[in-house]
PDB file of C-alpha atoms in Angstrom:
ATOM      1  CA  UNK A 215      60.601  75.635  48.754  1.00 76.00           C
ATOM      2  CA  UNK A 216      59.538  72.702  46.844  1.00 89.00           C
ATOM      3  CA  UNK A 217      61.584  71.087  44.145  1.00 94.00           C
ATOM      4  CA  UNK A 218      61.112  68.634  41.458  1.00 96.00           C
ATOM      5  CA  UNK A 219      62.232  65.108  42.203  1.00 96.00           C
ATOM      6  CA  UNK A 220      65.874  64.306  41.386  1.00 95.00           C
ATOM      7  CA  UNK A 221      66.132  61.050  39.118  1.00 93.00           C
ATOM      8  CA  UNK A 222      67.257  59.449  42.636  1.00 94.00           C
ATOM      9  CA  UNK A 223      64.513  60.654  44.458  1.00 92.00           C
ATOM     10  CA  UNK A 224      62.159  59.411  41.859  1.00 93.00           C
ATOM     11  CA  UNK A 225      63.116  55.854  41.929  1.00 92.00           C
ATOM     12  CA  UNK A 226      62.992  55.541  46.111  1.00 95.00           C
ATOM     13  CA  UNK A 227      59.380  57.757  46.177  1.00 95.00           C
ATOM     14  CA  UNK A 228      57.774  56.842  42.621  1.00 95.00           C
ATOM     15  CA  UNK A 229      58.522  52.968  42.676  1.00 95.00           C
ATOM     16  CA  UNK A 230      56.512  52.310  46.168  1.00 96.00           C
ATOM     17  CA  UNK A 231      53.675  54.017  44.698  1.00 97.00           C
ATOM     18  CA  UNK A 232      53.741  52.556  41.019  1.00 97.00           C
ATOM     19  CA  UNK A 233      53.275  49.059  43.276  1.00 96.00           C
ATOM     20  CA  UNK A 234      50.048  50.140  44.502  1.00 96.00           C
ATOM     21  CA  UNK A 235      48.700  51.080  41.132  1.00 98.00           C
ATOM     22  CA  UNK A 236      49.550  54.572  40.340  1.00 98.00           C
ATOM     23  CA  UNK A 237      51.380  55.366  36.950  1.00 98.00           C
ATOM     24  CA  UNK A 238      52.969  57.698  35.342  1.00 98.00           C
ATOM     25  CA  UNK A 239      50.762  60.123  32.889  1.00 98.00           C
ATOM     26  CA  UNK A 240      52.111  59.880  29.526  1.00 97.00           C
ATOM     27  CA  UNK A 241      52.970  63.264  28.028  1.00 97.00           C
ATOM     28  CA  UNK A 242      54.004  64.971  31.587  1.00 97.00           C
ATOM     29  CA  UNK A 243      56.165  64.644  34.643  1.00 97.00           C
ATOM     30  CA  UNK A 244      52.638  63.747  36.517  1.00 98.00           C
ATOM     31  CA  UNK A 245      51.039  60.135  38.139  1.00 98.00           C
ATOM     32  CA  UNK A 246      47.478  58.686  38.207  1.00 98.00           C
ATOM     33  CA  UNK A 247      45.358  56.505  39.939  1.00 98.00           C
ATOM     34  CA  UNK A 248      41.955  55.659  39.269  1.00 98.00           C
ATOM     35  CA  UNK A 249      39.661  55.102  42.708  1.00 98.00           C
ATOM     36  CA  UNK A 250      36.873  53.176  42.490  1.00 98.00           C
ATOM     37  CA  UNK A 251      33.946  52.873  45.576  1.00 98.00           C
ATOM     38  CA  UNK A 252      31.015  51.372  46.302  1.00 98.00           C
ATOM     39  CA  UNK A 253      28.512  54.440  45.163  1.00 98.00           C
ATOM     40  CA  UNK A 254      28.574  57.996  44.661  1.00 98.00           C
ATOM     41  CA  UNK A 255      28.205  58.610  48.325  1.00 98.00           C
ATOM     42  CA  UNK A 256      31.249  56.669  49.036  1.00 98.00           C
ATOM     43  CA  UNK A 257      33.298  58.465  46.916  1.00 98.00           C
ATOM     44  CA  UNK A 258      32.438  61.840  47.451  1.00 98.00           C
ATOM     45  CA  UNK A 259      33.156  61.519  51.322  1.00 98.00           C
ATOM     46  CA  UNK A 260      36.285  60.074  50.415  1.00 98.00           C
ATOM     47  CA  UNK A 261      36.733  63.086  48.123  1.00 98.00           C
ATOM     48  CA  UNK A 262      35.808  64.723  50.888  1.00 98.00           C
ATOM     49  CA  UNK A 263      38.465  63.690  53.031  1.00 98.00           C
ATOM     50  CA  UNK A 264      41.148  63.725  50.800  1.00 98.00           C
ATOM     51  CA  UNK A 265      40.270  67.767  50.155  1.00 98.00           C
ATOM     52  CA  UNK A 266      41.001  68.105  53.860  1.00 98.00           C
ATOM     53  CA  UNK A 267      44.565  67.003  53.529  1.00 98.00           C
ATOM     54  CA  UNK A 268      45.196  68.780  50.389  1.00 98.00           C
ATOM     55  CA  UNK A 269      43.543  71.727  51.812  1.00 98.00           C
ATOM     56  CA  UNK A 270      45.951  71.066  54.806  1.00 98.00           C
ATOM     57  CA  UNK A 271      49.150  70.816  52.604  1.00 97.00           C
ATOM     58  CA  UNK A 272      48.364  73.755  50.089  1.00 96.00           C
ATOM     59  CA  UNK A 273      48.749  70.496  47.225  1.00 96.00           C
ATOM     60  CA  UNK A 274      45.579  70.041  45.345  1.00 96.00           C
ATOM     61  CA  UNK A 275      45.003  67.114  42.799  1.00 97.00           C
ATOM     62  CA  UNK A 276      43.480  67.140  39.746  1.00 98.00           C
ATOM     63  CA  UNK A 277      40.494  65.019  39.567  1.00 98.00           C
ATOM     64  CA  UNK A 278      37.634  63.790  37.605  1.00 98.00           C
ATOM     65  CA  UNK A 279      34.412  61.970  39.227  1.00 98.00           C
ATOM     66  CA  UNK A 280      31.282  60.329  37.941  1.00 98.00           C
ATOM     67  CA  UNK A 281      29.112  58.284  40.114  1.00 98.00           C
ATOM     68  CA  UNK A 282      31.762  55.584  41.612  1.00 98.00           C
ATOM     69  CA  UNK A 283      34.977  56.381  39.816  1.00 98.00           C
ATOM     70  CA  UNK A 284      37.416  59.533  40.995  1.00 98.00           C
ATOM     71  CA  UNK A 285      40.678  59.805  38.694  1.00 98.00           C
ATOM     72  CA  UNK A 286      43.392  61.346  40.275  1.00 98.00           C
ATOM     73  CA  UNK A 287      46.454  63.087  38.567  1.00 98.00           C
ATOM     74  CA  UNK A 288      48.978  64.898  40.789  1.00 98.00           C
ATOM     75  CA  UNK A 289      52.203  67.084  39.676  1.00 98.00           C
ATOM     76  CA  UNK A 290      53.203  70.158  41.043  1.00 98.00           C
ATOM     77  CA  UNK A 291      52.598  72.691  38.814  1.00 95.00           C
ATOM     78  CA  UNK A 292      55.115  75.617  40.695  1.00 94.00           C
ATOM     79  CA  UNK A 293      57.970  73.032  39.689  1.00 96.00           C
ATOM     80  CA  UNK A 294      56.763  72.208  36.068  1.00 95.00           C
ATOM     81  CA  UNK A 295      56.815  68.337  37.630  1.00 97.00           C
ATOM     82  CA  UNK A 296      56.410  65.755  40.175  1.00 98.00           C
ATOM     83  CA  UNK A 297      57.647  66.588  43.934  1.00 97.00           C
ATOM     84  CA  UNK A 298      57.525  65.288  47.285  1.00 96.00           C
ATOM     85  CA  UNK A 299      54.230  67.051  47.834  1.00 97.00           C
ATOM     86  CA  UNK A 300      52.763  64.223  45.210  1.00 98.00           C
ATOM     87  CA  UNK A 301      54.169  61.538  46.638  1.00 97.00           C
ATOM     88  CA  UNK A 302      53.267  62.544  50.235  1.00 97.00           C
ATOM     89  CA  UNK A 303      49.277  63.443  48.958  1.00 98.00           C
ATOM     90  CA  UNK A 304      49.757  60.053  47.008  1.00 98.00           C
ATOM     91  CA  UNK A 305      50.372  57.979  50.188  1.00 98.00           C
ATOM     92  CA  UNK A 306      47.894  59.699  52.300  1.00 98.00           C
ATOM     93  CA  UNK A 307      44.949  59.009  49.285  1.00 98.00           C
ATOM     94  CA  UNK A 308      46.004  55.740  49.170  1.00 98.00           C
ATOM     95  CA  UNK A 309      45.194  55.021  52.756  1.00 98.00           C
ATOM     96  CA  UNK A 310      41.990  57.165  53.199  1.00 97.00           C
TER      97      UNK A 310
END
């Protein structure tokens, strides 16, 4: 079962991934990242991709897209916060 990140947890998995320009959502236990591509093509195939692996996981991201420009927000909502599931689908978007 999946569990929300200890305070411990949070500062080994969170800080890597505030470094490479995700933050945290104000208001909720949730980050963000804004990707920006070279077209609308370009980003929905890397939308594409990335609903593979969340497909994959069972961890699906909230997004937003027009033309270039996804905005990503992940928390898991079973655990009313962030988890390792976010942090995993974090890294994995980052490097699609």
């Amino acid at each position: 079962m999946t569990e929300k990140l200890s305070d411990t947890a949070r500062k080994t998995v969170l800080e890597p991934l505030l470094e490479t320009g995700w933050s945290m959502v104000e208001g909720r236990d949730a980050i963000q990242k804004t990707f920006t591509f070279d077209d609308f093509t370009e980003a929905f195939a890397w939308m594409t991709r990335a609903a593979l692996w969340a497909e994959k996981w069972d961890h699906h991201p909230e997004w937003f897209n027009v033309y270039k420009t996804v905005e990503v927000t992940l928390s898991t909502h079973d655990v009313g916060g962030l988890s390792s599931l976010d942090a995993k689908l974090a890294r994995k978007l980052d490097s699609l």
